[in-house]
Every structure is written in structure tokens, then in C-alpha cells.
Coordinates of C-alpha atoms and ligand atoms in Angstrom, one line a residue:
M1 CA -8.2 14.9 4.8
P2 CA -5.9 11.9 5.1
G3 CA -7.8 9.2 3.2
R4 CA -8.0 5.5 2.9
V5 CA -4.9 3.3 2.9
L6 CA -4.7 -0.4 2.2
V7 CA -1.8 -2.0 4.0
V8 CA -0.5 -5.3 2.6
E9 CA 1.8 -6.9 5.1
D10 CA 2.3 -10.5 6.2
N11 CA 4.3 -9.7 9.3
D12 CA 1.9 -9.1 12.2
M13 CA 4.2 -6.8 14.1
H14 CA 4.9 -4.6 11.1
M15 CA 1.2 -4.6 10.2
Q16 CA 0.3 -3.4 13.7
L17 CA 3.0 -0.7 13.7
V18 CA 2.0 0.7 10.3
S19 CA -1.8 0.6 10.8
D20 CA -1.5 2.1 14.3
L21 CA 0.6 4.9 13.0
L22 CA -1.7 5.6 10.1
T23 CA -4.8 5.4 12.3
L24 CA -3.3 7.8 14.8
H25 CA -2.8 10.3 12.0
G26 CA -6.4 10.0 10.9
F27 CA -6.1 7.6 8.0
N28 CA -8.8 5.0 7.3
V29 CA -6.8 1.7 7.3
L30 CA -7.6 -1.5 5.5
R31 CA -5.5 -4.6 6.2
A32 CA -4.5 -7.5 4.0
A33 CA -2.0 -10.2 5.1
T34 CA -1.9 -11.9 1.6
G35 CA -1.7 -10.7 -2.0
A36 CA -5.0 -12.5 -2.8
R37 CA -6.8 -10.6 0.0
A38 CA -5.2 -7.3 -1.2
L39 CA -6.6 -7.8 -4.7
V40 CA -10.1 -8.3 -3.3
L41 CA -9.9 -5.3 -0.9
A42 CA -8.4 -3.0 -3.6
E43 CA -11.3 -3.7 -5.9
E44 CA -14.0 -3.6 -3.3
C45 CA -12.9 -0.6 -1.3
S46 CA -11.0 1.6 -3.8
P47 CA -8.3 2.8 -1.3
D48 CA -6.5 6.1 -2.1
L49 CA -3.1 4.4 -1.7
I50 CA -1.8 0.9 -1.2
L51 CA 1.3 0.2 0.9
M52 CA 2.7 -3.0 -0.4
D53 CA 5.2 -5.2 1.5
I54 CA 7.3 -6.8 -1.3
S55 CA 8.4 -9.9 0.6
L56 CA 5.0 -11.5 1.0
K57 CA 4.6 -15.2 1.4
G58 CA 3.1 -16.8 -1.7
M59 CA 2.4 -14.2 -4.3
N60 CA 5.0 -11.5 -3.6
G61 CA 4.3 -7.8 -3.6
L62 CA 5.7 -7.2 -7.1
E63 CA 3.3 -9.8 -8.5
V64 CA 0.4 -8.3 -6.6
T65 CA 1.3 -4.9 -7.9
R66 CA 1.5 -6.1 -11.5
M67 CA -2.0 -7.6 -11.1
L68 CA -3.4 -4.4 -9.6
K69 CA -2.0 -2.4 -12.5
Q70 CA -3.4 -4.9 -15.1
N71 CA -6.9 -4.5 -13.6
P72 CA -8.6 -1.3 -14.9
N73 CA -10.6 -1.0 -11.7
T74 CA -7.4 -0.8 -9.6
A75 CA -4.8 0.4 -12.0
A76 CA -5.0 4.1 -10.9
I77 CA -4.5 3.4 -7.3
P78 CA -0.9 4.4 -6.4
V79 CA 1.1 1.5 -4.9
V80 CA 4.0 2.3 -2.6
A81 CA 6.5 -0.5 -2.0
L82 CA 7.4 -1.2 1.6
T83 CA 10.5 -3.3 2.0
T84 CA 13.7 -4.0 3.9
Y85 CA 15.5 -4.3 0.6
A86 CA 17.1 -1.0 -0.3
M87 CA 19.3 -1.9 -3.2
Q88 CA 19.0 0.1 -6.5
H89 CA 18.0 -3.1 -8.2
D90 CA 15.0 -3.5 -5.9
R91 CA 13.9 0.1 -6.6
V92 CA 14.1 -0.6 -10.3
Q93 CA 12.1 -3.8 -9.9
A94 CA 9.4 -2.0 -7.9
A95 CA 9.1 0.8 -10.4
E96 CA 8.9 -1.7 -13.3
A97 CA 6.1 -3.5 -11.5
G98 CA 4.2 -0.3 -11.3
C99 CA 5.0 1.1 -7.8
A100 CA 4.7 4.9 -7.5
G101 CA 7.2 5.0 -4.7
F102 CA 9.4 3.1 -2.3
I103 CA 9.7 3.2 1.5
T104 CA 12.4 1.1 3.2
K105 CA 11.9 -0.5 6.6
P106 CA 12.6 0.6 9.2
F107 CA 11.2 3.9 8.4
D108 CA 11.1 7.2 10.3
T109 CA 7.7 7.2 12.2
R110 CA 7.8 11.0 12.5
T111 CA 7.9 11.7 8.7
F112 CA 5.9 8.6 7.6
P113 CA 2.4 10.1 7.7
A114 CA 3.5 13.1 5.6
L115 CA 5.3 10.8 3.2
I116 CA 2.1 8.8 2.7
T117 CA 0.1 11.9 2.0
S118 CA 2.6 13.1 -0.5
F119 CA 2.5 9.8 -2.4
M120 CA -1.3 10.0 -2.3
Q121 CA -1.3 13.4 -3.9
K122 CA 1.2 12.7 -6.7
G123 CA 0.5 9.0 -7.2
G124 CA -3.0 8.9 -8.7
S125 CA -3.2 10.1 -12.2
D126 CA -7.0 10.6 -12.0
G127 CA -7.7 13.0 -9.2
G128 CA -11.5 12.7 -9.7
R129 CA -11.7 9.0 -8.9
E130 CA -14.7 8.2 -6.7
H131 CA -14.3 5.9 -3.8
G132 CA -15.9 4.7 -0.6
E133 CA -19.3 3.8 -2.0
S134 CA -18.4 0.3 -3.3
A135 CA -21.1 -2.1 -2.2
G136 CA -18.7 -4.8 -1.2
C137 CA -16.7 -2.6 1.2
R138 CA -18.1 -2.4 4.7
R139 CA -15.1 -0.7 6.3
Ligands
MN1 MN1 6.9 -9.7 4.6

């Protein structure tokens, strides 16, 4: 079963592409266009995975990831960085912020769904985490 993915992306076109692709493959998609919204949805909806655009306006994806990792309620959710920056330096920064993985844009739409599933399986350290019943999440 695919699972629930929170997509954090401030570019409408990228957001549409990523969420359409995930929806097509059976994932339940939550969307956040800002870091602040992502923090709220992550806590309320306990997604199985968070796809994090690093170059967000305002609070960037690395800052959002650090905050997610500092919050015990969201720390176990694997965060995968989604970015056009593909330099080694950026990978190191993403890992240091707490990202479990790294996907560079543009990505291969054929392998993307399987990649998401693999991050989901290896990313979370607590496999028994409950989700989906949070009162604040109506999605
Ligand atoms: Mn962006």
C-alpha cells in the first residue's frame, strides 16, 4: 500500500506535477506551499513521508526539516529533499538537516513512485508508528 505523502513545494507547476504523479500511483497526497503550513500538516496528519523542496520562499526546506526533526511528534517521519541543486555540498547540508534522502529535479517520472516507496520503507525508524487518526487532519 502506497501511503501518505506530504509534498512541500512553493512552485505551483512542480507541486502539480509531483502530486499528480503520486496520486496516479495511489499515494494519498497532502500539499503545503510554505514551511509553516508543512509544520502544521506534518503534526496533524502524520504523513508516511515528506517530500521537501529546499528552495522555499521564507523559511527554506532545510530549516523546516530541522524543525520537524526537533519536534518529537514529527521527528520519525522521513524527509526527502527535492531540489535542483545537485552539488555534493547540498547533499551534505540536506543530510545534516535530517533528510533521509535526496531527489534532484528534474527527476525521472517512471522511477519516481518506486523511489518514494523505497524511502518510505527505509526512512522511518519506528515501523509501528500509527497515523491517519489525528483529529486535526481531515484529508
Ligand atoms: Mn521552490
